[in-house]
Structures are given as C-alpha cells and as structure tokens.
Coordinates of C-alpha atoms and ligand atoms in Angstrom, one line a residue:
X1 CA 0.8 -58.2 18.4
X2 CA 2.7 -56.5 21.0
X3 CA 1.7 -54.1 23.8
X4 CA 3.1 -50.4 23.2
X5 CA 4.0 -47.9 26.0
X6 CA 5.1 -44.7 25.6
X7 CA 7.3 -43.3 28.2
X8 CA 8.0 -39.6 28.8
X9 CA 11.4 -39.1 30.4
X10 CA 13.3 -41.9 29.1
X11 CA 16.7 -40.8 30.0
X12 CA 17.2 -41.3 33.3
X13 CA 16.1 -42.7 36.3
X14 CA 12.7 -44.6 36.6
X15 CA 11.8 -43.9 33.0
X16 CA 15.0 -45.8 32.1
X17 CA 14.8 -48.2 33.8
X18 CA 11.0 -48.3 32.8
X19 CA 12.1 -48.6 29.5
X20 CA 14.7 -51.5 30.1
X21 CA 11.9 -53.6 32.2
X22 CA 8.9 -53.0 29.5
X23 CA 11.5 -54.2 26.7
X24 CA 12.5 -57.4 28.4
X25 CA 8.7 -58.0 28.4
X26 CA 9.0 -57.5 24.9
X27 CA 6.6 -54.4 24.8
X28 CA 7.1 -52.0 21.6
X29 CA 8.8 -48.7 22.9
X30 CA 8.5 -45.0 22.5
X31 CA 11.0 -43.7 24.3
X32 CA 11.0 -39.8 24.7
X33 CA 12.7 -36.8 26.5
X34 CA 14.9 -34.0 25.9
X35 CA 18.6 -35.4 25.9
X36 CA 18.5 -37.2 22.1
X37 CA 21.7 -38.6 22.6
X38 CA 20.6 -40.8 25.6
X39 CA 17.3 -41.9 23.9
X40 CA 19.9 -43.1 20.5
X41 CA 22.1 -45.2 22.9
X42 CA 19.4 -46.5 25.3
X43 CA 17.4 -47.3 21.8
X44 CA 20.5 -49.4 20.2
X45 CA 20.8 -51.2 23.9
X46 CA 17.2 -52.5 23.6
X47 CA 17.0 -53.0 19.9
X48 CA 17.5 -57.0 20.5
X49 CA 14.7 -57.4 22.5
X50 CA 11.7 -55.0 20.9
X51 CA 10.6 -52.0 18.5
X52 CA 11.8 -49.0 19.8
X53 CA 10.9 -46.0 18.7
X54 CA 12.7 -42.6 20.2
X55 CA 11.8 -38.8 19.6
X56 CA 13.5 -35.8 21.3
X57 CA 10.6 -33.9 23.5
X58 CA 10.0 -30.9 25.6
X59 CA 6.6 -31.8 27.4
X60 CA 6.5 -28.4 27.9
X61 CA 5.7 -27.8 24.3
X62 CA 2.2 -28.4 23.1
X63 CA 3.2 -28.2 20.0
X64 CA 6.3 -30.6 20.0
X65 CA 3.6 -33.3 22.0
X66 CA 1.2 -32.9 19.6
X67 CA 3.6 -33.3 16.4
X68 CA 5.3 -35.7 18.1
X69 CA 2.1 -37.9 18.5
X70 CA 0.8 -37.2 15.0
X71 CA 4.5 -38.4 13.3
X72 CA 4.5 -41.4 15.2
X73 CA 5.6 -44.4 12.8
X74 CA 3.5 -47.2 11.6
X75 CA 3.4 -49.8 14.5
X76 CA 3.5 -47.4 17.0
X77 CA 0.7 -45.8 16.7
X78 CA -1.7 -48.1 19.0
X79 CA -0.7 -47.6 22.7
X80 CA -1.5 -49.2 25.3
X81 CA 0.2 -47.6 28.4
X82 CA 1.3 -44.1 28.9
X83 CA 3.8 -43.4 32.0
X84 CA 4.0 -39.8 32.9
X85 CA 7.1 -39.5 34.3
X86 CA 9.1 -37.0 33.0
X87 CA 9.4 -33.9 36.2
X88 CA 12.0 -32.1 38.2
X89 CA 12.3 -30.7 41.6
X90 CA 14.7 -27.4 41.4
X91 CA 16.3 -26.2 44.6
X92 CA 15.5 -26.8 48.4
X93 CA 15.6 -23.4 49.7
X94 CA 12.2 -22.3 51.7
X95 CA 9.7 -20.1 49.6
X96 CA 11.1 -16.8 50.6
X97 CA 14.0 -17.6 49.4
X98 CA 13.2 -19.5 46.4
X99 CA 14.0 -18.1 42.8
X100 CA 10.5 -18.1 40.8
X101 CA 11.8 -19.1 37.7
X102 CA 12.1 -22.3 39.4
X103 CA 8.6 -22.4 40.2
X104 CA 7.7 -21.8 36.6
X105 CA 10.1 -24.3 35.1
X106 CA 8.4 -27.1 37.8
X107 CA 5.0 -25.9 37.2
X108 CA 5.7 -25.8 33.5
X109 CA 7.3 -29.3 33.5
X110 CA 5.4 -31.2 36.2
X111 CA 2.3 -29.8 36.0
X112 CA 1.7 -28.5 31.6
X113 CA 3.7 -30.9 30.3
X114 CA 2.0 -34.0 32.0
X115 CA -1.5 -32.0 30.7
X116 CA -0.2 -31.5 27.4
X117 CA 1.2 -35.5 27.2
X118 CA -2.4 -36.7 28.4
X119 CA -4.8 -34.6 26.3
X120 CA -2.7 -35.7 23.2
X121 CA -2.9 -39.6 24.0
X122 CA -6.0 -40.0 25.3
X123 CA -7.2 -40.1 22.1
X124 CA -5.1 -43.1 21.4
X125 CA -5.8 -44.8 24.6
X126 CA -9.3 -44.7 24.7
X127 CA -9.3 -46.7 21.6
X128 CA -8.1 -49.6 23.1
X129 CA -9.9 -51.9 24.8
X130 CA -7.6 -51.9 27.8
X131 CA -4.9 -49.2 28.6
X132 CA -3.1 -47.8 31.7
X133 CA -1.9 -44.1 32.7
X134 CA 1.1 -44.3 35.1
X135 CA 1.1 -41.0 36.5
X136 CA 4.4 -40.2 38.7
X137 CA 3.2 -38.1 41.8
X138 CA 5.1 -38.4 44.8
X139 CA 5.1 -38.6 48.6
X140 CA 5.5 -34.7 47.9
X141 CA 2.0 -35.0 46.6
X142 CA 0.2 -36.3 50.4
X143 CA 3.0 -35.3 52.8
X144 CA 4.5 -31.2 53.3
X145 CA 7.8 -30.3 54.2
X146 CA 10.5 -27.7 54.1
X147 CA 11.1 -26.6 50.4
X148 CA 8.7 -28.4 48.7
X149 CA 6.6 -25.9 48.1
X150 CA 6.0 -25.6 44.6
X151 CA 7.1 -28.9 43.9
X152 CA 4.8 -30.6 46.0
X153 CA 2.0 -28.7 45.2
X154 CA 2.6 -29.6 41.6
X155 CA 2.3 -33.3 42.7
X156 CA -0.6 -32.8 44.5
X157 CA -1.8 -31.7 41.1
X158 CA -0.8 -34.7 39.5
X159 CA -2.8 -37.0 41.9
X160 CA -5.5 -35.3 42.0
X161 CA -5.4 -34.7 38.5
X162 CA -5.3 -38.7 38.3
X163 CA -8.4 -39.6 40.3
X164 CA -10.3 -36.6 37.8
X165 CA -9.4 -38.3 34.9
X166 CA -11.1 -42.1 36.5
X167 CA -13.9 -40.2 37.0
X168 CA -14.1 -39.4 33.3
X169 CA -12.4 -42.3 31.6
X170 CA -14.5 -44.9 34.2
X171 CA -16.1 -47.7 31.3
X172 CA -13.6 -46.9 28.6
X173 CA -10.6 -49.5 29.7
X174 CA -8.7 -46.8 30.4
X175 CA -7.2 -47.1 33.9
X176 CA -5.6 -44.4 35.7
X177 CA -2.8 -44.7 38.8
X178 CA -0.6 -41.7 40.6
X179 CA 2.2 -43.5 41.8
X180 CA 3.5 -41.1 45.0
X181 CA 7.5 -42.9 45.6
X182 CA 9.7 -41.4 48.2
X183 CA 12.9 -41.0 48.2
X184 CA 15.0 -42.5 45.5
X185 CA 18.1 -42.2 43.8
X186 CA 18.3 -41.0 40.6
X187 CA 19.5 -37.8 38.6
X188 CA 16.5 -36.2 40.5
X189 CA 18.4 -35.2 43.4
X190 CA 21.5 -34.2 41.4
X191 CA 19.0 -31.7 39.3
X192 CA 17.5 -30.6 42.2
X193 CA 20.7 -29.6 43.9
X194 CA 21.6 -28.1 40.8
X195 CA 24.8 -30.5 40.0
X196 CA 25.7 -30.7 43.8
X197 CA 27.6 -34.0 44.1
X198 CA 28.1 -33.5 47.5
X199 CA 24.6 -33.0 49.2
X200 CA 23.6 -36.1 46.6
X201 CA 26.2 -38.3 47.8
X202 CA 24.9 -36.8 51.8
X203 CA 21.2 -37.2 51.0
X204 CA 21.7 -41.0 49.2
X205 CA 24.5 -42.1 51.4
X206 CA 24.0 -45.3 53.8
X207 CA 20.4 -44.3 53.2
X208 CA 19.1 -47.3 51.1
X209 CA 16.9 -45.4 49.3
X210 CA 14.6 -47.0 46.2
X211 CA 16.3 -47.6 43.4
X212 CA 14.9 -46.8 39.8
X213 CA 14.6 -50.5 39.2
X214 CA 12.3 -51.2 42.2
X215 CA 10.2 -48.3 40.5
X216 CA 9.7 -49.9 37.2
X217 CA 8.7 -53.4 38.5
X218 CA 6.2 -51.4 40.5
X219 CA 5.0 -49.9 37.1
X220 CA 5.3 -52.8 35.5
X221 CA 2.8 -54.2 38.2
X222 CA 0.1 -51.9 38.0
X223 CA 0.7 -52.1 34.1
X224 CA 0.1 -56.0 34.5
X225 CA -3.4 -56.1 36.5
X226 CA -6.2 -57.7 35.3
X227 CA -8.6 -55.0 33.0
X228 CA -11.2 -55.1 36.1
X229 CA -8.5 -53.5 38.4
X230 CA -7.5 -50.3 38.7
X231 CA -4.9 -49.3 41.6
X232 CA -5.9 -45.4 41.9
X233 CA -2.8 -45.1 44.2
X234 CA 0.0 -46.5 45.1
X235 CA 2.7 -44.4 47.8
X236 CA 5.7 -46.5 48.5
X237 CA 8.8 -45.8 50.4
X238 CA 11.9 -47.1 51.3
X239 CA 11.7 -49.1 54.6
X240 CA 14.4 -46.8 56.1
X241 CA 12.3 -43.3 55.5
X242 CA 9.3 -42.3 57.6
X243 CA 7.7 -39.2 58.9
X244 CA 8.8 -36.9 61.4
X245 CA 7.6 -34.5 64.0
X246 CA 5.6 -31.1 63.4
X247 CA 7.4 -28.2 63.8
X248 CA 6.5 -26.0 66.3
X249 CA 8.8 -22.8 66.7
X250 CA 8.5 -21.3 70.3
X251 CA 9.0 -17.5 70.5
X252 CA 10.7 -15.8 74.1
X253 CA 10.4 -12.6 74.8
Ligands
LIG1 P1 15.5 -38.2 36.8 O1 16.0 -36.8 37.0 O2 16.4 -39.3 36.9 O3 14.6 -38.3 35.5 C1 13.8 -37.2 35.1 C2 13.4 -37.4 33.7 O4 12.5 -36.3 33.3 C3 14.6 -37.3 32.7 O5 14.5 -38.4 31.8 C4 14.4 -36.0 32.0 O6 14.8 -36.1 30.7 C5 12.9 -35.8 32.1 N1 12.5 -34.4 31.9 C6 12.7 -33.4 32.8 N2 12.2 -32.2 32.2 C7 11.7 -32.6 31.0 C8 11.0 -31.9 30.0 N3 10.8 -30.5 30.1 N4 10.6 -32.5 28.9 C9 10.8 -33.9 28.8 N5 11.4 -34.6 29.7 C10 11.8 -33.9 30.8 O7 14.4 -38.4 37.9 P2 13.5 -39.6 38.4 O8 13.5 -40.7 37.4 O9 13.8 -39.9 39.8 O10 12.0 -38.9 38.4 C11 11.0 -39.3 37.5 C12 9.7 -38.7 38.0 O11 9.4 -39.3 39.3 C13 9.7 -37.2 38.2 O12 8.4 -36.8 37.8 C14 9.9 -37.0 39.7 O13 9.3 -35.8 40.1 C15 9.2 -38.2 40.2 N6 9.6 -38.7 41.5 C16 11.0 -38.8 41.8 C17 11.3 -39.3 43.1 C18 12.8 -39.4 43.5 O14 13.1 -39.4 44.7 N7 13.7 -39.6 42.6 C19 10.3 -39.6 44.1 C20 9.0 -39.3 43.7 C21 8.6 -38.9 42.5 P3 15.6 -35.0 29.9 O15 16.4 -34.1 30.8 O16 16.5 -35.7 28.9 O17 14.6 -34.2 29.2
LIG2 C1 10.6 -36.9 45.3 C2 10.4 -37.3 46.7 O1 10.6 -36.6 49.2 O2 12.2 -35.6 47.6 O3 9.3 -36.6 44.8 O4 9.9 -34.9 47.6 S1 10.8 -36.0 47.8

C-alpha cells in the first residue's frame, strides 16, 4: 500500500514542488491550499504517477481544516507525513512603520493555521506506526533582521512549536522536524513585496538562491529516515547567503 502525505500549500513553491517529488515516489497525494484552480491542474499533471486527492483550504479556518480532514475520501484517510508549509511574509517595512493587519494575517496564517492543521492530524498520525511532520520554519526563525518582525517571530513559533510537540509525541512513531531554509525563490518574495516584480527580480537576481526543488528533496530526505531517526532541525542556506555585521547606530551631538 502506498505512503500518503498531505501537503498544505500546494500551489506554489516548495509545496509544489513537494507535491511533484512525493508523486514520482509514488506517494498518494492530498494536495491543499487556497487557489483551486492550481491544485485541479497540478492534480491532472500528477494523475499518471499516484492518487491525488485536492481540496481548496484556508488554514486559517478551523472549521474548513477540520471538515476538510473528516471528508477526506476512502484511501486517503491513513497519512503518513504531514508538511506544514503553507505561510507568507507581508511587507519589509520596520515595525513602526508596518500595517498590523499584516501582522494579523501572518500570525493568522503562519502561526493558527499550522496549529489548527496539526491538532486535526495528529489524530491520524499517531495511528500509524511511523509518520513525519515537516514543519517549514525558517532562518527567520534563529536569525533577526530588519523587518522581520512579526514574521520571524512567527517562525520562531513554529520551531519551537516543533521541538514541544517531540516532547509529546516521543514513543508514538511520530517524528517531528522545523525545517528553517533561507532565502529562496518562489512566490514568497513576490507576496511579500506585494506583486513587486522589480525588488523580486533585485532580491533573486545573480543571487543563486535555493530553489523549490532543492527544498523538496530535502523534505523528501527527512521524510525518508529510518523510524529510529528523527532530524529535530535542519537550517539550510544557499552557499552565496551568510550573516552580516550588528548594527550599531552612533549618535553625535
Ligand atoms: P510560496 O508563496 O511560493 O507558497 C506559499 C504557499 O502557501 C502557497 O501555496 C499558498 O497557497 C499557501 N498559503 C498562503 N496562505 C495560505 C492560507 N491562508 N491557507 C492555505 N494556504 C496558504 O512560498 P514558499 O513555497 O517559498 O514558502 C512555503 C513556506 O516556506 C512558507 O511557510 C514560508 O514562510 C516558508 N519559507 C520560505 C522561504 C523562502 O525564502 N521562500 C524561506 C524559509 C521559509 P494559496 O495562496 O493558493 O493558498
Ligand atoms: C524566508 C527567509 O530570510 O526572507 O523565511 O526571512 S527570509
């Protein structure tokens, strides 16, 4: 029998190409996320290689996880990975200047809806013998800088959230990762500049940033480990991005 994973944030970027890598594996698929269309076309695409099945969701909504979870079709409903993926960044400015319906939406997204995705499946995953929870984090997570405020806080949720849930789910099979990437190209960047092709094309440029495949075959990875591993962390970043100095702002009088 196949192995099942359900992805949040299927659409685009590392959950795509998440969903592309799993299939060739042959993996059973549910693909999720709020842009239908996408999930019908990327669903037809894999068709010749696995099951796929594909639901339009808002992690945001409780409700819409929990429904979601209880409709799921026959075959489908023994899971064996969960990759929590689905998150936004919105907007670079510093915190004074930040607009806090941003905050809400990334706090809402990043933080609730990866909450409300977890408490529904853990249900499911505990009954299996062996699962994995791929939680995306970030470098944002670990590392501060200018205008990542909210954002990274909320990723510092997210791992920390990660190593709470080992402490818990330690002896039922259930292994739990926060994956902390830096930069790499996606839609991300183009969300969090709110449709800026420009700055994306200034941020990405020459920059050899990761790509969304490198991503997946890392998930695909820590998917893969033997049951008596369990990578609590894994930060990665492109070989051309490092850290910088700390800011010190000298004041003349
Ligand atoms: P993309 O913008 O390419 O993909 C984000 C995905 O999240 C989309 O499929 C989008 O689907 C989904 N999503 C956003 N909001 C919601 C929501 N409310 N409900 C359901 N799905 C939602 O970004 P990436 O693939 O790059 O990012 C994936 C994850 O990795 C995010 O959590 C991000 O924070 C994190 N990350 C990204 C890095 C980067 O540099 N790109 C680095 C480190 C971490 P839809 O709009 O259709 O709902
Ligand atoms: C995305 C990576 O460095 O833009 O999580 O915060 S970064």
């Amino acid at each position: 029998m196949s192995n099942c994973v359900f992805i949040t944030g299927a659409t685009s970027g590392f959950g795509l190409a998440s969903a592309r890598l799993f299939a060739q594996h042959g993996w059973k698929l549910i693909l999720t996320g709020r842009r239908l269309q996408r999930l019908a076309q990327l669903a037809d695409e894999l068709a010749e290689h696995c099951e796929v099945h594909y639901a339009s969701l808002d992690v945001r909504d409780s409700q819409q996880v929990s429904a979601l979870i209880a409709a799921l079709p026959q075959g489908f409903k023994q899971i064996d990975a969960l990759i929590n993926n689905a998150g936004l960044a919105l907007g670079t400015d510093p915190c004074d200047k930040a607009n806090l319906d941003d905050w809400h939406t990334m706090i809402d997204t990043n933080v609730t809806g990866l909450v409300n995705v977890t408490h529904a499946l853990l249900p499911i995953l505990t009954e299996q013998k062996v699962a994995s929870v791929i939680n995306l984090a970030s470098i944002a997570a670990n590392w501060p800088y200018p205008g990542s405020h909210v954002y990274g806080a909320s990723k510092a949720f997210v791992a920390q959230f990660s190593r709470n849930l080992r402490c818990d789910l330690v002896g039922s099979g259930v292994r739990v990762t926060s994956l902390e990437p830096g930069l790499s190209e996606s839609e991300f960047s183009l969300v969090r500049f709110a449709g800026d092709q420009q700055k994306y094309d200034q941020l990405y440029g020459d920059s050899n940033a990761l790509q969304p495949e490198d991503i997946a075959n890392i998930i695909y990875w820590l998917v893969s480990q033997p049951a008596h591993i369990n990578i609590n962390s894994l930060e990665v970043m492109p070989s051309s991005q490092a850290w910088n100095n700390f800011n010190v702002v000298k004041h003349s009088n």
